[in-house]
Every structure is written in C-alpha cells, then in structure tokens.
C-alpha cells in the first residue's frame, strides 16, 4: 500500500507569511508534486525544474525534469525516493528566475483508497511575474 505525504511548502525568501500545506499520495511522481505546487501558488508551468534533496540549487543530489545521461529524473514516485518525517528539500523552478520552494515533510500515513492530491491550507500570495502588468511588461 502506498503512503500519503503531508508537506508544507514555502517560497524561499518570503518569510513564513506565504505557504501551502499539500497532501499527496506516494504513488505520485515528483513531476506531479511540482505541478501541484505551481498550481497552489498560481504559477504558470512552462519552465525546467529540479528537486534539490539537499536544498542547494544545481546540486549533485537532485532529480531533474529534463535529465541528461544518467541524472536522476523527476519521473520517480515519492514512495521510491525514501522521504521521511521532518525531511526538508527544495523545488528549484525556472532556472532564469530561480524560484526556490522549501518543502518540509510534516506527516506520513497510509494512503486512503482513491486519494487525490489536495491543498489543505494556504496563506498569503506571491506573483510569478511581478513586473508584468495587464498589457505586457511594465518597465517603469
């Protein structure tokens, strides 16, 4: 039986005023976790990303969305990467803007039958492109 993970996600550098609590099943991939995080923060999913298991950008201990050679892929399930309660790791999204989301595993339990990922709590708001106004880029 698969596990169910409760994680708390903070955008780095934003203090504790912005976060999302997410529940996801262990048979879901890191790719799916990325999509859920981006959706939770109203980000557009159009860039490369990596999950940095040691919280450092461009780390050797990372799962890549577009792996080269024998690099670990984000197409791996959460149950296979061996997450544990209290573990912290990061989602590094958009290698130009370098968004970092710190992820903390707060609880691990047995997954319910037919469990679907969900956002269980949310606080605050951030903009993916704060310089973009209604008509395009704002250069003022």
GROMACS .gro file of C-alpha atoms in nm:
model
  140
    1UNK     CA    1   0.000   0.000   0.000
    2UNK     CA    2   0.118   0.348  -0.083
    3UNK     CA    3   0.190   0.622   0.167
    4UNK     CA    4   0.028   0.962   0.194
    5UNK     CA    5   0.255   1.261   0.249
    6UNK     CA    6   0.161   1.591   0.410
    7UNK     CA    7   0.406   1.864   0.313
    8UNK     CA    8   0.439   2.232   0.389
    9UNK     CA    9   0.577   2.445   0.104
   10UNK     CA   10   0.731   2.791   0.149
   11UNK     CA   11   0.868   3.012  -0.130
   12UNK     CA   12   1.225   3.092  -0.020
   13UNK     CA   13   1.289   3.449   0.088
   14UNK     CA   14   0.925   3.526   0.165
   15UNK     CA   15   0.929   3.456   0.539
   16UNK     CA   16   0.650   3.249   0.689
   17UNK     CA   17   0.368   3.472   0.559
   18UNK     CA   18   0.326   3.267   0.240
   19UNK     CA   19   0.290   2.888   0.236
   20UNK     CA   20   0.078   2.596   0.122
   21UNK     CA   21   0.003   2.268   0.301
   22UNK     CA   22  -0.038   1.988   0.048
   23UNK     CA   23  -0.133   1.622   0.080
   24UNK     CA   24  -0.019   1.382  -0.193
   25UNK     CA   25  -0.007   1.007  -0.239
   26UNK     CA   26   0.328   0.829  -0.258
   27UNK     CA   27   0.246   0.671  -0.594
   28UNK     CA   28   0.250   1.021  -0.750
   29UNK     CA   29   0.573   1.141  -0.913
   30UNK     CA   30   0.792   1.440  -0.836
   31UNK     CA   31   0.661   1.580  -1.167
   32UNK     CA   32   0.308   1.571  -1.026
   33UNK     CA   33   0.424   1.729  -0.699
   34UNK     CA   34   0.581   2.013  -0.899
   35UNK     CA   35   0.256   2.073  -1.092
   36UNK     CA   36   0.057   2.077  -0.767
   37UNK     CA   37   0.296   2.324  -0.603
   38UNK     CA   38   0.291   2.554  -0.906
   39UNK     CA   39  -0.088   2.533  -0.923
   40UNK     CA   40  -0.113   2.608  -0.549
   41UNK     CA   41   0.084   2.930  -0.598
   42UNK     CA   42  -0.088   3.021  -0.930
   43UNK     CA   43   0.233   2.985  -1.129
   44UNK     CA   44   0.245   2.905  -1.499
   45UNK     CA   45   0.406   2.565  -1.560
   46UNK     CA   46   0.641   2.636  -1.852
   47UNK     CA   47   0.998   2.606  -1.723
   48UNK     CA   48   1.252   2.341  -1.628
   49UNK     CA   49   1.291   2.246  -1.264
   50UNK     CA   50   1.473   2.019  -1.024
   51UNK     CA   51   1.411   1.883  -0.678
   52UNK     CA   52   1.720   1.951  -0.466
   53UNK     CA   53   1.731   1.697  -0.188
   54UNK     CA   54   1.999   1.896  -0.002
   55UNK     CA   55   1.828   2.237  -0.057
   56UNK     CA   56   2.100   2.372  -0.289
   57UNK     CA   57   2.045   2.488  -0.648
   58UNK     CA   58   2.222   2.283  -0.916
   59UNK     CA   59   2.315   2.021  -0.657
   60UNK     CA   60   2.453   1.676  -0.734
   61UNK     CA   61   2.175   1.537  -0.509
   62UNK     CA   62   1.884   1.639  -0.733
   63UNK     CA   63   1.612   1.497  -0.954
   64UNK     CA   64   1.594   1.675  -1.292
   65UNK     CA   65   1.285   1.749  -1.504
   66UNK     CA   66   1.498   1.713  -1.819
   67UNK     CA   67   1.779   1.476  -1.718
   68UNK     CA   68   2.092   1.427  -1.927
   69UNK     CA   69   2.271   1.095  -1.931
   70UNK     CA   70   2.229   0.910  -1.605
   71UNK     CA   71   2.097   1.201  -1.394
   72UNK     CA   72   1.803   1.108  -1.169
   73UNK     CA   73   1.465   1.201  -1.322
   74UNK     CA   74   1.163   1.369  -1.163
   75UNK     CA   75   0.959   1.087  -1.317
   76UNK     CA   76   1.012   0.888  -0.994
   77UNK     CA   77   0.739   0.826  -0.737
   78UNK     CA   78   0.754   0.982  -0.393
   79UNK     CA   79   0.750   0.638  -0.229
   80UNK     CA   80   1.068   0.541  -0.418
   81UNK     CA   81   1.279   0.836  -0.301
   82UNK     CA   82   1.252   0.747   0.067
   83UNK     CA   83   1.100   1.060   0.218
   84UNK     CA   84   1.084   1.075   0.597
   85UNK     CA   85   0.902   1.292   0.851
   86UNK     CA   86   1.088   1.618   0.915
   87UNK     CA   87   1.283   1.598   0.588
   88UNK     CA   88   1.345   1.926   0.406
   89UNK     CA   89   1.416   1.953   0.036
   90UNK     CA   90   1.356   2.214  -0.233
   91UNK     CA   91   1.188   2.266  -0.565
   92UNK     CA   92   1.409   2.485  -0.785
   93UNK     CA   93   1.181   2.616  -1.058
   94UNK     CA   94   1.266   2.832  -1.363
   95UNK     CA   95   1.644   2.840  -1.394
   96UNK     CA   96   1.630   3.203  -1.510
   97UNK     CA   97   1.427   3.346  -1.223
   98UNK     CA   98   1.548   3.076  -0.979
   99UNK     CA   99   1.235   3.028  -0.772
  100UNK     CA  100   1.310   2.810  -0.469
  101UNK     CA  101   1.034   2.643  -0.271
  102UNK     CA  102   1.131   2.479   0.057
  103UNK     CA  103   0.934   2.161   0.120
  104UNK     CA  104   0.905   2.002   0.464
  105UNK     CA  105   0.754   1.657   0.512
  106UNK     CA  106   0.525   1.708   0.813
  107UNK     CA  107   0.339   1.374   0.822
  108UNK     CA  108   0.344   1.031   0.659
  109UNK     CA  109   0.047   0.796   0.684
  110UNK     CA  110  -0.120   0.514   0.490
  111UNK     CA  111  -0.289   0.644   0.176
  112UNK     CA  112  -0.666   0.630   0.150
  113UNK     CA  113  -0.820   0.437  -0.138
  114UNK     CA  114  -0.854   0.664  -0.445
  115UNK     CA  115  -0.674   0.953  -0.273
  116UNK     CA  116  -0.628   1.263  -0.488
  117UNK     CA  117  -0.368   1.533  -0.415
  118UNK     CA  118  -0.508   1.842  -0.247
  119UNK     CA  119  -0.418   2.175  -0.095
  120UNK     CA  120  -0.536   2.164   0.266
  121UNK     CA  121  -0.423   2.507   0.384
  122UNK     CA  122  -0.296   2.819   0.217
  123UNK     CA  123  -0.168   3.152   0.339
  124UNK     CA  124  -0.050   3.458   0.150
  125UNK     CA  125   0.014   3.525  -0.216
  126UNK     CA  126   0.315   3.576  -0.444
  127UNK     CA  127   0.336   3.673  -0.810
  128UNK     CA  128   0.541   3.470  -1.053
  129UNK     CA  129   0.595   3.774  -1.277
  130UNK     CA  130   0.554   4.085  -1.057
  131UNK     CA  131   0.676   4.317  -1.335
  132UNK     CA  132   0.406   4.204  -1.578
  133UNK     CA  133   0.106   4.435  -1.595
  134UNK     CA  134  -0.226   4.379  -1.776
  135UNK     CA  135  -0.087   4.483  -2.117
  136UNK     CA  136   0.263   4.337  -2.102
  137UNK     CA  137   0.591   4.413  -1.930
  138UNK     CA  138   0.595   4.721  -1.710
  139UNK     CA  139   0.936   4.888  -1.744
  140UNK     CA  140   0.871   5.180  -1.514
   0.00000   0.00000   0.00000
